[in-house]
Amino acid sequence: MTKKEVTQLSYEIVGCAITVHKTLGPGLLESVYEKCLKEELEFQGFKVETQQKVKLEYRNAQIETELRLDLLVNDTIIVEIKSIENLLPVHEAQLLTYMSLLEKPQGLLINFYTDNITKSVKPLVNEYFKNLNET
């Protein structure tokens, strides 16, 4: 994928999150938003994996962990869903770590506890994104 394609995919994911938020409003459990966003993304034709285990390598050993990402869209963008009053730095750190461990170029931290999704979404990129071609 190119930077342009990843950015476009990110834009479309946020559009789906806006649709879910407009339909449901704030104040529900993260698991509800996750299921509804998955449904919306699949309805729009995206490939979505949920609650994928995040494995890590430590001292050349593959370690099974209890880490699970919320959504992986088109095997490219990780979406972490929150429904909390304030996002904390640990939430960004968690997403950046998932992106690094899975070698994905972009992550979206989406907080549904808001009046406007576009104000609350935090797109994050890493070295994998920086190494992609522009177009």
CSV table of C-alpha atoms in Angstrom, one decimal:
chain,number,residue,atom,x,y,z
A,1,MET,CA,0.0,0.0,0.0
A,2,THR,CA,1.0,3.6,-0.5
A,3,LYS,CA,0.7,6.5,2.0
A,4,LYS,CA,-2.2,7.8,-0.1
A,5,GLU,CA,-4.1,4.5,0.1
A,6,VAL,CA,-3.5,4.2,3.8
A,7,THR,CA,-4.7,7.7,4.4
A,8,GLN,CA,-7.8,7.2,2.2
A,9,LEU,CA,-8.6,4.0,4.1
A,10,SER,CA,-8.2,5.8,7.4
A,11,TYR,CA,-10.6,8.5,6.2
A,12,GLU,CA,-13.2,5.9,5.2
A,13,ILE,CA,-12.9,4.2,8.6
A,14,VAL,CA,-13.5,7.5,10.4
A,15,GLY,CA,-16.5,8.0,8.1
A,16,CYS,CA,-17.9,4.6,9.3
A,17,ALA,CA,-17.3,5.6,12.9
A,18,ILE,CA,-19.2,8.8,12.4
A,19,THR,CA,-22.1,6.8,11.0
A,20,VAL,CA,-22.1,4.6,14.0
A,21,HIS,CA,-21.8,7.5,16.4
A,22,LYS,CA,-24.7,9.4,14.7
A,23,THR,CA,-26.8,6.3,15.0
A,24,LEU,CA,-26.0,5.3,18.6
A,25,GLY,CA,-24.8,8.5,20.3
A,26,PRO,CA,-22.3,8.5,23.2
A,27,GLY,CA,-22.5,6.6,26.4
A,28,LEU,CA,-22.5,2.9,25.4
A,29,LEU,CA,-19.9,0.2,26.2
A,30,GLU,CA,-16.8,-0.1,24.0
A,31,SER,CA,-17.9,-3.6,23.0
A,32,VAL,CA,-21.1,-2.3,21.5
A,33,TYR,CA,-19.3,0.3,19.4
A,34,GLU,CA,-16.8,-2.3,18.3
A,35,LYS,CA,-19.5,-4.7,17.1
A,36,CYS,CA,-21.4,-1.9,15.3
A,37,LEU,CA,-18.3,-0.4,13.7
A,38,LYS,CA,-17.3,-3.9,12.5
A,39,GLU,CA,-20.8,-4.3,11.0
A,40,GLU,CA,-20.6,-0.9,9.3
A,41,LEU,CA,-17.2,-1.5,7.9
A,42,GLU,CA,-18.1,-4.9,6.5
A,43,PHE,CA,-21.3,-3.4,5.1
A,44,GLN,CA,-19.1,-0.9,3.3
A,45,GLY,CA,-17.0,-3.8,1.9
A,46,PHE,CA,-14.0,-3.8,4.2
A,47,LYS,CA,-12.3,-6.9,5.6
A,48,VAL,CA,-12.4,-6.7,9.4
A,49,GLU,CA,-10.8,-8.9,12.0
A,50,THR,CA,-11.8,-8.4,15.7
A,51,GLN,CA,-10.1,-9.2,18.9
A,52,GLN,CA,-7.0,-10.5,17.2
A,53,LYS,CA,-4.3,-11.7,19.6
A,54,VAL,CA,-1.1,-9.7,19.6
A,55,LYS,CA,1.9,-12.0,19.7
A,56,LEU,CA,5.3,-10.8,20.6
A,57,GLU,CA,8.8,-12.1,20.3
A,58,TYR,CA,11.1,-12.0,23.3
A,59,ARG,CA,14.6,-13.4,23.2
A,60,ASN,CA,13.8,-15.2,19.9
A,61,ALA,CA,10.8,-16.9,21.5
A,62,GLN,CA,7.2,-16.4,20.3
A,63,ILE,CA,5.2,-15.4,23.4
A,64,GLU,CA,1.5,-15.9,23.6
A,65,THR,CA,-0.1,-12.9,25.3
A,66,GLU,CA,-3.6,-11.8,26.4
A,67,LEU,CA,-3.2,-8.6,24.3
A,68,ARG,CA,-6.0,-8.2,21.8
A,69,LEU,CA,-6.6,-5.4,19.4
A,70,ASP,CA,-10.1,-4.2,18.8
A,71,LEU,CA,-10.3,-4.1,15.0
A,72,LEU,CA,-7.9,-4.7,12.1
A,73,VAL,CA,-9.2,-3.3,8.8
A,74,ASN,CA,-7.9,-4.6,5.5
A,75,ASP,CA,-4.9,-6.0,7.3
A,76,THR,CA,-3.5,-2.5,7.4
A,77,ILE,CA,-5.1,-0.2,10.0
A,78,ILE,CA,-5.5,-1.0,13.7
A,79,VAL,CA,-8.6,0.6,15.3
A,80,GLU,CA,-8.7,0.9,19.1
A,81,ILE,CA,-12.1,1.9,20.4
A,82,LYS,CA,-12.7,3.7,23.7
A,83,SER,CA,-15.8,5.1,25.4
A,84,ILE,CA,-14.3,7.1,28.1
A,85,GLU,CA,-14.3,10.7,29.3
A,86,ASN,CA,-10.6,11.4,28.6
A,87,LEU,CA,-8.1,9.5,26.6
A,88,LEU,CA,-4.8,9.0,28.4
A,89,PRO,CA,-1.2,8.7,27.1
A,90,VAL,CA,-1.3,5.0,27.9
A,91,HIS,CA,-4.0,4.5,25.3
A,92,GLU,CA,-1.8,6.0,22.5
A,93,ALA,CA,1.2,4.0,23.8
A,94,GLN,CA,-0.9,0.8,23.6
A,95,LEU,CA,-1.9,1.4,20.0
A,96,LEU,CA,1.6,2.4,19.0
A,97,THR,CA,2.9,-0.8,20.5
A,98,TYR,CA,0.3,-2.9,18.7
A,99,MET,CA,1.2,-1.2,15.4
A,100,SER,CA,4.9,-2.0,16.0
A,101,LEU,CA,4.4,-5.6,17.0
A,102,LEU,CA,2.1,-6.3,14.1
A,103,GLU,CA,4.1,-4.1,11.7
A,104,LYS,CA,1.1,-2.0,10.6
A,105,PRO,CA,1.5,1.6,9.3
A,106,GLN,CA,-1.4,3.3,11.0
A,107,GLY,CA,-3.7,3.1,13.9
A,108,LEU,CA,-6.8,5.0,14.8
A,109,LEU,CA,-7.7,5.7,18.5
A,110,ILE,CA,-11.5,6.4,18.4
A,111,ASN,CA,-13.3,7.6,21.5
A,112,PHE,CA,-17.1,7.4,21.2
A,113,TYR,CA,-17.7,9.3,24.4
A,114,THR,CA,-17.9,12.6,22.5
A,115,ASP,CA,-20.3,14.8,20.7
A,116,ASN,CA,-18.1,14.8,17.6
A,117,ILE,CA,-16.0,11.8,16.5
A,118,THR,CA,-13.8,13.9,14.2
A,119,LYS,CA,-12.6,15.9,17.3
A,120,SER,CA,-11.9,12.8,19.3
A,121,VAL,CA,-10.2,10.5,16.8
A,122,LYS,CA,-6.4,10.3,17.0
A,123,PRO,CA,-4.6,8.9,14.0
A,124,LEU,CA,-1.2,7.5,14.7
A,125,VAL,CA,1.5,6.5,12.2
A,126,ASN,CA,4.9,4.9,12.7
A,127,GLU,CA,8.1,4.0,10.8
A,128,TYR,CA,6.1,1.5,8.6
A,129,PHE,CA,4.0,4.4,7.3
A,130,LYS,CA,7.0,6.6,6.8
A,131,ASN,CA,8.6,3.9,4.6
A,132,LEU,CA,5.6,3.6,2.3
A,133,ASN,CA,5.7,5.2,-1.1
A,134,GLU,CA,3.7,8.4,-1.5
A,135,THR,CA,1.5,7.3,-4.4
